[in-house]
PDB file of C-alpha atoms in Angstrom:
ATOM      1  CA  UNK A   1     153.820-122.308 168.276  1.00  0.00           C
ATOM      2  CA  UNK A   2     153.708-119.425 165.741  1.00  0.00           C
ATOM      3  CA  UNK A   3     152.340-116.408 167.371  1.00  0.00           C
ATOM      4  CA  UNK A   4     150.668-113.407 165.925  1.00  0.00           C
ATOM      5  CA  UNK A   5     149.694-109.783 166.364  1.00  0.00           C
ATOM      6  CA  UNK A   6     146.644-109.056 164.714  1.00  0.00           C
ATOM      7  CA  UNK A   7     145.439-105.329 164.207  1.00  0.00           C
ATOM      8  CA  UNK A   8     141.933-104.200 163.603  1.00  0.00           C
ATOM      9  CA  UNK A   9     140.324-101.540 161.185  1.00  0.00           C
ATOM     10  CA  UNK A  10     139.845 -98.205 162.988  1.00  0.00           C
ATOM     11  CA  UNK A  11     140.008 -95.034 160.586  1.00  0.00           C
ATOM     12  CA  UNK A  12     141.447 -92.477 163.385  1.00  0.00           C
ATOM     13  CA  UNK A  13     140.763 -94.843 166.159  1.00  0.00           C
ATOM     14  CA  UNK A  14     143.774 -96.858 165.313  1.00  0.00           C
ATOM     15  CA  UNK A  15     146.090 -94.364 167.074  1.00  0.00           C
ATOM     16  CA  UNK A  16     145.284 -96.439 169.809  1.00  0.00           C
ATOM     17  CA  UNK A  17     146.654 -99.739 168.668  1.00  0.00           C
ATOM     18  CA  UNK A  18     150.120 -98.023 168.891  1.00  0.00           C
ATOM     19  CA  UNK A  19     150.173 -96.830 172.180  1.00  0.00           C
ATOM     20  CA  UNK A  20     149.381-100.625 173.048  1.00  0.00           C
ATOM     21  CA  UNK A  21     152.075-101.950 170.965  1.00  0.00           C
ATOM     22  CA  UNK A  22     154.417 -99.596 172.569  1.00  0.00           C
ATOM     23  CA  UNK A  23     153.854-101.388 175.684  1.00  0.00           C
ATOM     24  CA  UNK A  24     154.072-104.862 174.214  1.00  0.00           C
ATOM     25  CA  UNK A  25     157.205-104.998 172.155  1.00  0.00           C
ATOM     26  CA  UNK A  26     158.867-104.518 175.871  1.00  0.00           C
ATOM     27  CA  UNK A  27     157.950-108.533 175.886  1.00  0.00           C
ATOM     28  CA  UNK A  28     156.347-109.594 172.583  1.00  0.00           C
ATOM     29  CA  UNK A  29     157.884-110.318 169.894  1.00  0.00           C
ATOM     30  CA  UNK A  30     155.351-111.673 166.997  1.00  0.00           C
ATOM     31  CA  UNK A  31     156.435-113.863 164.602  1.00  0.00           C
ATOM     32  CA  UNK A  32     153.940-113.062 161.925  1.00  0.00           C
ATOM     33  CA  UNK A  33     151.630-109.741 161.653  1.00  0.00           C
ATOM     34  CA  UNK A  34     148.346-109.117 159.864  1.00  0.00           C
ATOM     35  CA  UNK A  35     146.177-106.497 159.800  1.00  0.00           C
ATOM     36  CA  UNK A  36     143.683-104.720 157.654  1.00  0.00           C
ATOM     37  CA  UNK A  37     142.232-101.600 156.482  1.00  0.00           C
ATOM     38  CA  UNK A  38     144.075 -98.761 159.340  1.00  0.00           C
ATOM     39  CA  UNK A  39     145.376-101.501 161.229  1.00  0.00           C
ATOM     40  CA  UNK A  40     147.363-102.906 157.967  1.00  0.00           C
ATOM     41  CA  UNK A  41     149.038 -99.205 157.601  1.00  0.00           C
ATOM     42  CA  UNK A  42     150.206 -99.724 161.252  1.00  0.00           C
ATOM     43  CA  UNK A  43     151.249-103.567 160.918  1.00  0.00           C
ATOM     44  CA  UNK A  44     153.282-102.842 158.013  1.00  0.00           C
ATOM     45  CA  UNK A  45     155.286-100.295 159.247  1.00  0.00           C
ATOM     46  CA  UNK A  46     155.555-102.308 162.617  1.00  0.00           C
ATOM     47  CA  UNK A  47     157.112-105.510 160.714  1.00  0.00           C
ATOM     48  CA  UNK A  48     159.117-103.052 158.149  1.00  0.00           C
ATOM     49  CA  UNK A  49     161.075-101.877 161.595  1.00  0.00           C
ATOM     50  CA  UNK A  50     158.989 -98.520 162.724  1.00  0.00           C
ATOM     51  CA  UNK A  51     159.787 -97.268 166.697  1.00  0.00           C
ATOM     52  CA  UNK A  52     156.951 -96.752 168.577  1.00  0.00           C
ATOM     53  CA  UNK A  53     157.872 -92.987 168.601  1.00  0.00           C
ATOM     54  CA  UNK A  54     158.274 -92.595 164.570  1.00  0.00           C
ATOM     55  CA  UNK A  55     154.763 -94.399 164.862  1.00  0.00           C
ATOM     56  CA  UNK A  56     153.273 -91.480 167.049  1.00  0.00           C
ATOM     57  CA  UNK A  57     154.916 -89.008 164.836  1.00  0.00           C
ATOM     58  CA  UNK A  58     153.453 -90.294 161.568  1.00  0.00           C
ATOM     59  CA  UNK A  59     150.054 -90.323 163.863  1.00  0.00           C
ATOM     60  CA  UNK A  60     150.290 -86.674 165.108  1.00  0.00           C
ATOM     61  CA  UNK A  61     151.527 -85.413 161.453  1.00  0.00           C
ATOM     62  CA  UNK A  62     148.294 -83.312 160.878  1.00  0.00           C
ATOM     63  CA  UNK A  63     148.605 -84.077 157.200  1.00  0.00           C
ATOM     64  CA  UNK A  64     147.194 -87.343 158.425  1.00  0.00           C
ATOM     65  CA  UNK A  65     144.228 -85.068 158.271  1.00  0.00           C
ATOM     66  CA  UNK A  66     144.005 -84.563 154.749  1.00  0.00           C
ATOM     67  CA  UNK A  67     143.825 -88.607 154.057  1.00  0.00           C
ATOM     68  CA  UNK A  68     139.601 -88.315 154.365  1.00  0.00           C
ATOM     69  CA  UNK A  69     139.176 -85.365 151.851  1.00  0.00           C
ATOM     70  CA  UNK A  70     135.744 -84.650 151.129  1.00  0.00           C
ATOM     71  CA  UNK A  71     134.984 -84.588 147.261  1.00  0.00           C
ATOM     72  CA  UNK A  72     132.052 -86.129 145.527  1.00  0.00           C
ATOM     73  CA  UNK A  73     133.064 -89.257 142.437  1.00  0.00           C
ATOM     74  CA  UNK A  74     131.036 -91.867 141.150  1.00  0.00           C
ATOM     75  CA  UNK A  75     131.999 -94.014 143.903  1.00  0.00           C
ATOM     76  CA  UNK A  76     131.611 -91.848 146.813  1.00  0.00           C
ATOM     77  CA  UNK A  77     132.349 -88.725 148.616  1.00  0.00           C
ATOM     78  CA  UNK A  78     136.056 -88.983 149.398  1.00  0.00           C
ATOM     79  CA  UNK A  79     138.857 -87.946 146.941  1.00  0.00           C
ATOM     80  CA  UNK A  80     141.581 -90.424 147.038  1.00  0.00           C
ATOM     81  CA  UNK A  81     144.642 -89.252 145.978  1.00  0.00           C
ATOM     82  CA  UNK A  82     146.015 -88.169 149.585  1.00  0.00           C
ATOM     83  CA  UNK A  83     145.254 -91.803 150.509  1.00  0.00           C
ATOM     84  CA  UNK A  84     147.347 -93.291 147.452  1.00  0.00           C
ATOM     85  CA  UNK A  85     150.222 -91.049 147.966  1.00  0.00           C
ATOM     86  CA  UNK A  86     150.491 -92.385 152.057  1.00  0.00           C
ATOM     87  CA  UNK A  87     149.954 -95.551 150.156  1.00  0.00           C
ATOM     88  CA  UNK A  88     153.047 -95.330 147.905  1.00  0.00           C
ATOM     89  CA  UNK A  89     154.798 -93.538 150.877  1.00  0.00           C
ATOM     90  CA  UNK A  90     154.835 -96.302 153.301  1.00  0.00           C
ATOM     91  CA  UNK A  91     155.423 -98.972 151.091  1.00  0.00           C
ATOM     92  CA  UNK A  92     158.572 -97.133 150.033  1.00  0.00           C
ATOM     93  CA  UNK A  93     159.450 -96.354 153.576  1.00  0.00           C
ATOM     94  CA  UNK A  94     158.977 -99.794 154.638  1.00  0.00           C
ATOM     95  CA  UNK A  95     159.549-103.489 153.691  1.00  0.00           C
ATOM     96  CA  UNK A  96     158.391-106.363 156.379  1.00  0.00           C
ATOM     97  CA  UNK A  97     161.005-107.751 158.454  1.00  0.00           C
ATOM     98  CA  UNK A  98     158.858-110.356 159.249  1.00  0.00           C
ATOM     99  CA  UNK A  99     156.124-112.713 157.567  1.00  0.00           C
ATOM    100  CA  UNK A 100     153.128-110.271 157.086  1.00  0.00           C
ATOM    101  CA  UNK A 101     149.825-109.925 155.553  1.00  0.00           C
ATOM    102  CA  UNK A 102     146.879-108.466 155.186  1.00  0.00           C
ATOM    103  CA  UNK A 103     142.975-108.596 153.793  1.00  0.00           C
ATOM    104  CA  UNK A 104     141.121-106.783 151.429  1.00  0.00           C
ATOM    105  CA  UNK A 105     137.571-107.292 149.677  1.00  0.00           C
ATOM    106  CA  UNK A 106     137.401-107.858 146.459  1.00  0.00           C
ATOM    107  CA  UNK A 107     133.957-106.407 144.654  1.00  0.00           C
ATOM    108  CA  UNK A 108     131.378-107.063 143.583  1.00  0.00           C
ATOM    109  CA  UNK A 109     132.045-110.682 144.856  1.00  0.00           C
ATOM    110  CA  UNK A 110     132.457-109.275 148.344  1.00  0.00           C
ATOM    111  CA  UNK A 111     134.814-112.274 149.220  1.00  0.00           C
ATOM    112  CA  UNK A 112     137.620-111.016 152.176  1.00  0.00           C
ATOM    113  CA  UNK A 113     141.313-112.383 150.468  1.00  0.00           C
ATOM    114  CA  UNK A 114     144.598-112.585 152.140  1.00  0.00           C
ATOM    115  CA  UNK A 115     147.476-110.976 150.453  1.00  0.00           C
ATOM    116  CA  UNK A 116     150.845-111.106 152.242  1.00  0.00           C
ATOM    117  CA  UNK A 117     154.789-110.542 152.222  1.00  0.00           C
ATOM    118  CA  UNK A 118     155.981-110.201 148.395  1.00  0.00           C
ATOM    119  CA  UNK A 119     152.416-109.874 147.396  1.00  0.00           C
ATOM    120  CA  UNK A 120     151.709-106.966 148.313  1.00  0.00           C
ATOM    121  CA  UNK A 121     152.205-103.680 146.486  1.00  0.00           C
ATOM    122  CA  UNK A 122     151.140 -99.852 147.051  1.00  0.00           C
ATOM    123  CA  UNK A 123     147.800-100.731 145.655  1.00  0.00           C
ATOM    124  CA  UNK A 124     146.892-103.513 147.970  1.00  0.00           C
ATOM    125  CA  UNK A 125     148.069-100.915 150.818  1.00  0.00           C
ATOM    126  CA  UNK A 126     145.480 -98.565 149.446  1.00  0.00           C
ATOM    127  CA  UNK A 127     142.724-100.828 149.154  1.00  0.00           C
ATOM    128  CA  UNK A 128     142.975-102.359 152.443  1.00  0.00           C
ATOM    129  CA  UNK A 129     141.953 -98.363 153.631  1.00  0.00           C
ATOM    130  CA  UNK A 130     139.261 -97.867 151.211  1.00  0.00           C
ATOM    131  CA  UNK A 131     136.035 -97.510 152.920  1.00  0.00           C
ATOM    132  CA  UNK A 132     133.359 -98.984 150.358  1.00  0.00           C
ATOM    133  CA  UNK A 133     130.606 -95.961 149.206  1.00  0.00           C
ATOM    134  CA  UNK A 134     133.795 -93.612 150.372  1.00  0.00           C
ATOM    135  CA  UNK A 135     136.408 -94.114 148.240  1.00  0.00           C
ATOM    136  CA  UNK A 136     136.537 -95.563 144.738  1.00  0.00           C
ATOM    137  CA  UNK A 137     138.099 -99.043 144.829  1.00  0.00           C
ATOM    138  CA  UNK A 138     141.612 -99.997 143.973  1.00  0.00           C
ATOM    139  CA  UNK A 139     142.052-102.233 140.643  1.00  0.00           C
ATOM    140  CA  UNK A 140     145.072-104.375 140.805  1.00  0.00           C
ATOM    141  CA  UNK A 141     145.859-107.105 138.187  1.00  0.00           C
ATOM    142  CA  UNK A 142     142.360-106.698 136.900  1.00  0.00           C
ATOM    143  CA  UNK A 143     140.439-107.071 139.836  1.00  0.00           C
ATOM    144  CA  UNK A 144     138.673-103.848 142.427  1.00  0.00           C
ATOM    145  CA  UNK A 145     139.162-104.499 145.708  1.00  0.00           C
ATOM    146  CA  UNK A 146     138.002-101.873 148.928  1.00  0.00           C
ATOM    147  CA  UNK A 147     138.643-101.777 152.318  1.00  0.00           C
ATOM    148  CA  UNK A 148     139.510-105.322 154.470  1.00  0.00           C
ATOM    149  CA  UNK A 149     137.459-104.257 157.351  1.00  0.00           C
ATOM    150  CA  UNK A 150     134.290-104.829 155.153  1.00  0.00           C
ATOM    151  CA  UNK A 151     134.422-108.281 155.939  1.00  0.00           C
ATOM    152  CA  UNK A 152     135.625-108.291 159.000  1.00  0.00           C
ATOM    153  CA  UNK A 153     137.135-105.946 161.343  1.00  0.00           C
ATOM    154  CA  UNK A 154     139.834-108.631 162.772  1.00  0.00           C
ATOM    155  CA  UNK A 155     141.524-110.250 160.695  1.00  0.00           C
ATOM    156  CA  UNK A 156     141.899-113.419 163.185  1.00  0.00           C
ATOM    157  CA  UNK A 157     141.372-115.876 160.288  1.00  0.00           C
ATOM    158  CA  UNK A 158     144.232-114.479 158.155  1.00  0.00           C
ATOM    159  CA  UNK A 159     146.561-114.975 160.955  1.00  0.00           C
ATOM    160  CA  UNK A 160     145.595-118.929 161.095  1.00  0.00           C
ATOM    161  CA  UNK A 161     145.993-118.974 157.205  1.00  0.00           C
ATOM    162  CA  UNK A 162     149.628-117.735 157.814  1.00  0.00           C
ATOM    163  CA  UNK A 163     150.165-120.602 160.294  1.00  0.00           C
ATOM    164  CA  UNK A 164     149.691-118.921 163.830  1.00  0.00           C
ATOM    165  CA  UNK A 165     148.574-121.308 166.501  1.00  0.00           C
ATOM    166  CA  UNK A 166     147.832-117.948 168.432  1.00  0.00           C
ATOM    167  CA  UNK A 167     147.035-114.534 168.219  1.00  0.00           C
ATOM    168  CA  UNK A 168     147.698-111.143 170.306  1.00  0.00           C
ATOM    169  CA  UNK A 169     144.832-109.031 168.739  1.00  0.00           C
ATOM    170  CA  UNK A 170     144.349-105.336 169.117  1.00  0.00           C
ATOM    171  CA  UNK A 171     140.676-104.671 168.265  1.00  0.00           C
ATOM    172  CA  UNK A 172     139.754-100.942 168.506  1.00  0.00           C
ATOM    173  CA  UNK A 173     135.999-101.349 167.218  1.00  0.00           C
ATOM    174  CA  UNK A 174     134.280-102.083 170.371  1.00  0.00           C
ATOM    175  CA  UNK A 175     131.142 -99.120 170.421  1.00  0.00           C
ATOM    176  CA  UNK A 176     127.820-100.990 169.741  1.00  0.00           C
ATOM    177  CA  UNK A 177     127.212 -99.873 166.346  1.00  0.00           C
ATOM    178  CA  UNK A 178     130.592-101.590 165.226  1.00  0.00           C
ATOM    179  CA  UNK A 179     129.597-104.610 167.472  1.00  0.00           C
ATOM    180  CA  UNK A 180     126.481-104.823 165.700  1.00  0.00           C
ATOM    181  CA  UNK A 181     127.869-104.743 161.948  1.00  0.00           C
ATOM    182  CA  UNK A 182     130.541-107.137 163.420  1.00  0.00           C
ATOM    183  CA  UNK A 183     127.578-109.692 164.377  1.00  0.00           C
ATOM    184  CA  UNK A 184     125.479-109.105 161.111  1.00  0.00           C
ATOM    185  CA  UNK A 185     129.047-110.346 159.165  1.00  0.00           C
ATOM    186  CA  UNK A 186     129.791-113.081 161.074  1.00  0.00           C
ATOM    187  CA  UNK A 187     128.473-115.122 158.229  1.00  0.00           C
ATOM    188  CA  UNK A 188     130.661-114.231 155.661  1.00  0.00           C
ATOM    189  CA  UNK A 189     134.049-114.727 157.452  1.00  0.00           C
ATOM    190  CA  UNK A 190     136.119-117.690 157.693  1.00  0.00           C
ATOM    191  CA  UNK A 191     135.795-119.560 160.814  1.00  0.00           C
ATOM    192  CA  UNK A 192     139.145-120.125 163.076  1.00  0.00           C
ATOM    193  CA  UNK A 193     139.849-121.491 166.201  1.00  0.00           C
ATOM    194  CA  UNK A 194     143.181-119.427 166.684  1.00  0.00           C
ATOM    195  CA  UNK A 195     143.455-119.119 170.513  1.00  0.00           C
ATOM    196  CA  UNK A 196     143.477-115.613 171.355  1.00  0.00           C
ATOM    197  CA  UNK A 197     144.394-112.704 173.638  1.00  0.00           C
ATOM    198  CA  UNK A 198     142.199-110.109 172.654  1.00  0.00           C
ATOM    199  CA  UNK A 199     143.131-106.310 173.641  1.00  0.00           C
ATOM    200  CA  UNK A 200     140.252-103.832 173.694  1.00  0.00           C
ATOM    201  CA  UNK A 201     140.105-100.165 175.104  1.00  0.00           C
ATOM    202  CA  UNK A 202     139.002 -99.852 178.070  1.00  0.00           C
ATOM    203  CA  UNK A 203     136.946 -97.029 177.727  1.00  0.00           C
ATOM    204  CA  UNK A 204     134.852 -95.977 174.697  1.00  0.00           C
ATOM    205  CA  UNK A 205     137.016 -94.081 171.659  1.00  0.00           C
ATOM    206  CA  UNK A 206     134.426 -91.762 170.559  1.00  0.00           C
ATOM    207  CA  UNK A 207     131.911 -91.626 167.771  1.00  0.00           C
ATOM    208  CA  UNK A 208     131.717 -93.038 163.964  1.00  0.00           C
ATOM    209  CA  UNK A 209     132.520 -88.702 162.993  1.00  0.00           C
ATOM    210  CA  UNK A 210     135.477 -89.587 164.910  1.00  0.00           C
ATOM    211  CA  UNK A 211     136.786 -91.951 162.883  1.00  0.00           C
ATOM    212  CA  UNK A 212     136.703 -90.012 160.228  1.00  0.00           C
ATOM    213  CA  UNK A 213     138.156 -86.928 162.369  1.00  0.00           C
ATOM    214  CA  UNK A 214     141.633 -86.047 162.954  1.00  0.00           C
ATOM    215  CA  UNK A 215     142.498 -84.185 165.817  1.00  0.00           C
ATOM    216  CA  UNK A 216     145.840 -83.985 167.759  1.00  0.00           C
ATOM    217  CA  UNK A 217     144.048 -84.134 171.128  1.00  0.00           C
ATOM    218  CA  UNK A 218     142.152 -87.080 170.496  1.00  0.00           C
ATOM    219  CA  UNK A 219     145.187 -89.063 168.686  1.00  0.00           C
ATOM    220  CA  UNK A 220     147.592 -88.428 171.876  1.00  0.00           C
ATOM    221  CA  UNK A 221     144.783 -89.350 173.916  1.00  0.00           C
ATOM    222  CA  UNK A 222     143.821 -92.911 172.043  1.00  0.00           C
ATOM    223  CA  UNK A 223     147.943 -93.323 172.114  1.00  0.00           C
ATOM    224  CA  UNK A 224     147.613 -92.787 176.023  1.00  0.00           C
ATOM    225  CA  UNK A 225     144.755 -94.766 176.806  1.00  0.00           C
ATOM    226  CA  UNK A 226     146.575 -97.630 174.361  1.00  0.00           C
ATOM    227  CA  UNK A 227     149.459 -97.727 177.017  1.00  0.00           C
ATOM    228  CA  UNK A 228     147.318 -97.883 180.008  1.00  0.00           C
ATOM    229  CA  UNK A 229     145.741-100.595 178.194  1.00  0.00           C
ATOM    230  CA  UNK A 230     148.833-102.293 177.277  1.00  0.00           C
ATOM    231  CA  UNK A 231     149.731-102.851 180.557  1.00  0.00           C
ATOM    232  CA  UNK A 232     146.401-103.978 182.119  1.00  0.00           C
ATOM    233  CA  UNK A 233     147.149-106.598 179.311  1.00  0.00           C
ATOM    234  CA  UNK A 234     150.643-107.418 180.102  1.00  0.00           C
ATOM    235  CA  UNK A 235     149.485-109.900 182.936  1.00  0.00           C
ATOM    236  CA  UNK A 236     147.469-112.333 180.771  1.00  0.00           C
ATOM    237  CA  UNK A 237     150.367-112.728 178.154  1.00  0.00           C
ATOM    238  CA  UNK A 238     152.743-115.278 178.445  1.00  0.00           C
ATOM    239  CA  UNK A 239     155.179-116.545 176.257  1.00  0.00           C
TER     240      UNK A 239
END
């Protein structure tokens, strides 16, 4: 029975999602991973080989800071060259090791679309991170496509497309108004009845400024609370 880990959209808040894998690699090993929008930056370096501790580096790495960039374009308020370049730089750095996929939105249809293993390019890892009204969307082979999270914030249904019969899935988004755009969306995203283990902090991360936000403190504390949350978790997974 194929099993996945799924990883949600975030912005900053998906620091967390690698202090949880850190704890769950010590008995998990996925066969498939998809994520989208900050949770597709951390899947694909998790499939193309990344330790846990190059993952906290990259995290901590305040030029992570410089990927939300304030500058005003006909598409929104956020330049997006620093974004591209991290684009280009992991998919240089890494190559999956495993099947691996994730979703972005194409525009103005608004439909969510899987891409996955020799699919994907630099451009699709951009435009899984690029937050509609934000950042101006990514054109690849003629289409624009923004950020995956649009559609949906887990990705559960992408998994299922891959062929997993079950899912491990980190979902970071859990303050109400997240919940709330979650429920309003429900309409629009494919149905799936991929048994899951969902994984969810256990306390809240912070505000929507904070996912915009870096700051040290609060990554190595989202990495923190990810491991104490990884192992409150370790008990309901079993292989």
């Amino acid at each position: 029975m194929p099993i996945a880990l799924v990883l949600s959209a975030g912005g900053m808040f998906a620091a967390w999602e690698i202090g949880v894998w850190k704890i769950l690699r010590e008995r998990f090993t996925p066969d498939l991973i998809v994520g989208t929008s900050a949770g597709a930056w951390n899947g694909w370096a998790i499939a193309g080989g990344a330790t846990p501790e190059e993952l906290t580096r990259d995290w901590l790495d305040p030029a992570t800071a410089h990927l939300m960039q304030p500058g005003l374009h006909s598409a929104g308020f956020l330049r997006p060259d620093a974004l591209h370049s991290k684009a280009r730089d992991l998919f240089a750095h890494y190559q999956p090791r495993v099947p691996f996929g994730l979703t972005v939105v194409e525009v103005p249809r608004f439909r969510a679309r899987l891409v996955r293993d020799s699919q994907i390019t630099w451009r699709h890892l951009a435009a899984t991170c690029s937050i509609p009204l934000a950042f101006p969307p990514v054109s690849v082979d003629g289409k624009r496509f923004v950020d995956g999270g649009l559609m949906g914030a887990l990705p559960l249904w992408a998994a299922a497309e891959m062929g997993a019969t079950r899912a491990i899935a980190l979902n970071c988004l859990t303050t109400p108004p997240f919940r709330w755009l979650h429920r309003s969306l429900r309409w629009s995203q494919p149905r799936t009845t991929l048994e899951t283990i969902r994984i969810e902090p256990s306390i809240p991360l912070g505000s929507i400024r904070d996912t915009f936000r870096w700051s040290e403190v609060n990554i190595r504390r989202w990495i923190a609370l990810g491991e104490q949350d990884g192992k409150r978790a370790l008990a309901s997974i079993t292989m």
